[in-house]
Amino acid sequence: MQINYLNLIRQLLPPHKRQPIRLKWLQGCVQPIQDLFTSFVAWRSNTRMMLNVNSQLKIFEGYLQKKYAEPIAIKIVSYDEGLWAVSLLVEGSTQQPELGLECENIPANIPLDGEIRARFGDTDFMVYIPANIPIELIRAEIEKYKQALIKYKIIQN
């Protein structure tokens, strides 16, 4: 809940007492409380974010993007074989793999065996960061939240 104390002072005064001098004086008295509340709102937002951060990649990616104010430049990519998702009949439905787009003659991208694994090497996920962020800060954040036995690589552009 957001409280605008400066506006609250104006609303609590009767209309016939809302003279500019009186409003400025009362708002000046309440300004320290407004500043304190604004810093509290920032602290509360940061604390809620820190409580919800865990080792899930998308949540952790959002945390890094918010902390370092880089909403597009920080990206976490996890290892995915890139093959088609084909379900079994006992799982409820079957999916036919698409071999290309119907309206255009563009074949689907199918990676070769081990092609994606060769790019990742022995890591489970890669973190792409811009050049202006120190790698040590990102490494400390990752070590704080990653699961045991998970390997990662940081690539700085």
Short mmCIF file of N, CA and C in Angstrom, two decimals, residues 46 49-50 53 56-77 126-130 132-133 138 141-142 145:
data_model
loop_
_atom_site.label_atom_id
_atom_site.label_comp_id
_atom_site.label_asym_id
_atom_site.label_seq_id
_atom_site.Cartn_x
_atom_site.Cartn_y
_atom_site.Cartn_z
N ASN A 46 12.75 -4.73 -2.10
CA ASN A 46 14.00 -5.50 -2.20
C ASN A 46 13.95 -6.73 -1.31
N MET A 49 11.78 -9.39 -2.84
CA MET A 49 12.48 -10.00 -3.96
C MET A 49 13.51 -11.00 -3.45
N MET A 50 14.26 -10.63 -2.42
CA MET A 50 15.29 -11.52 -1.89
C MET A 50 14.69 -12.78 -1.27
N VAL A 53 13.86 -15.25 -4.25
CA VAL A 53 14.92 -15.72 -5.15
C VAL A 53 15.32 -17.13 -4.74
N GLN A 56 15.84 -21.43 -9.36
CA GLN A 56 15.18 -21.55 -10.65
C GLN A 56 15.74 -20.48 -11.58
N LEU A 57 16.05 -20.88 -12.80
CA LEU A 57 16.81 -20.00 -13.69
C LEU A 57 16.07 -18.72 -14.05
N LYS A 58 14.78 -18.79 -14.35
CA LYS A 58 14.05 -17.59 -14.75
C LYS A 58 13.89 -16.61 -13.59
N ILE A 59 13.66 -17.13 -12.41
CA ILE A 59 13.56 -16.25 -11.23
C ILE A 59 14.91 -15.61 -10.95
N PHE A 60 15.97 -16.40 -11.04
CA PHE A 60 17.31 -15.88 -10.79
C PHE A 60 17.71 -14.88 -11.87
N GLU A 61 17.33 -15.14 -13.11
CA GLU A 61 17.61 -14.20 -14.19
C GLU A 61 16.90 -12.87 -13.95
N GLY A 62 15.65 -12.90 -13.53
CA GLY A 62 14.93 -11.67 -13.21
C GLY A 62 15.56 -10.91 -12.05
N TYR A 63 16.05 -11.65 -11.06
CA TYR A 63 16.73 -11.02 -9.92
C TYR A 63 17.99 -10.30 -10.38
N LEU A 64 18.80 -10.96 -11.20
CA LEU A 64 20.03 -10.32 -11.69
C LEU A 64 19.72 -9.11 -12.56
N GLN A 65 18.70 -9.23 -13.41
CA GLN A 65 18.33 -8.10 -14.27
C GLN A 65 17.86 -6.91 -13.45
N LYS A 66 17.11 -7.16 -12.39
CA LYS A 66 16.63 -6.07 -11.55
C LYS A 66 17.75 -5.47 -10.71
N LYS A 67 18.62 -6.32 -10.17
CA LYS A 67 19.68 -5.82 -9.30
C LYS A 67 20.68 -4.97 -10.05
N TYR A 68 21.06 -5.40 -11.26
CA TYR A 68 22.07 -4.68 -12.02
C TYR A 68 21.48 -3.76 -13.08
N ALA A 69 20.16 -3.58 -13.08
CA ALA A 69 19.44 -2.65 -13.97
C ALA A 69 19.79 -2.91 -15.43
N GLU A 70 19.86 -4.17 -15.80
CA GLU A 70 20.12 -4.57 -17.17
C GLU A 70 19.01 -5.52 -17.61
N PRO A 71 17.83 -5.00 -17.99
CA PRO A 71 16.70 -5.89 -18.25
C PRO A 71 16.85 -6.77 -19.48
N ILE A 72 17.71 -6.42 -20.41
CA ILE A 72 17.85 -7.22 -21.62
C ILE A 72 19.23 -7.86 -21.70
N ALA A 73 20.25 -7.21 -21.17
CA ALA A 73 21.62 -7.65 -21.38
C ALA A 73 21.99 -8.91 -20.60
N ILE A 74 21.38 -9.16 -19.45
CA ILE A 74 21.70 -10.35 -18.66
C ILE A 74 20.76 -11.46 -19.07
N LYS A 75 21.33 -12.58 -19.48
CA LYS A 75 20.53 -13.71 -19.97
C LYS A 75 21.13 -15.00 -19.43
N ILE A 76 20.25 -15.91 -18.98
CA ILE A 76 20.69 -17.23 -18.51
C ILE A 76 20.10 -18.25 -19.46
N VAL A 77 20.96 -19.09 -20.02
CA VAL A 77 20.55 -20.12 -20.96
C VAL A 77 20.88 -21.47 -20.35
N MET A 126 24.59 -21.34 -18.84
CA MET A 126 25.53 -20.27 -19.14
C MET A 126 24.86 -18.93 -18.84
N VAL A 127 25.64 -18.01 -18.31
CA VAL A 127 25.14 -16.68 -17.96
C VAL A 127 25.84 -15.67 -18.86
N TYR A 128 25.06 -14.94 -19.64
CA TYR A 128 25.60 -13.89 -20.50
C TYR A 128 25.40 -12.55 -19.81
N ILE A 129 26.51 -11.81 -19.64
CA ILE A 129 26.45 -10.51 -18.97
C ILE A 129 27.14 -9.46 -19.83
N PRO A 130 26.77 -8.19 -19.69
CA PRO A 130 27.47 -7.13 -20.42
C PRO A 130 28.86 -6.86 -19.85
N ASN A 132 30.15 -4.15 -18.69
CA ASN A 132 30.27 -3.18 -17.60
C ASN A 132 30.01 -3.78 -16.22
N ILE A 133 29.62 -5.05 -16.14
CA ILE A 133 29.37 -5.69 -14.84
C ILE A 133 30.54 -6.62 -14.52
N ILE A 138 28.81 -11.28 -10.23
CA ILE A 138 27.86 -12.27 -10.75
C ILE A 138 28.19 -13.65 -10.22
N GLU A 141 26.92 -13.99 -6.70
CA GLU A 141 25.47 -14.15 -6.66
C GLU A 141 25.07 -15.57 -7.06
N ILE A 142 25.71 -16.10 -8.09
CA ILE A 142 25.37 -17.45 -8.55
C ILE A 142 25.72 -18.47 -7.49
N TYR A 145 23.10 -18.83 -4.72
CA TYR A 145 21.78 -19.39 -4.98
C TYR A 145 21.77 -20.70 -5.77
#
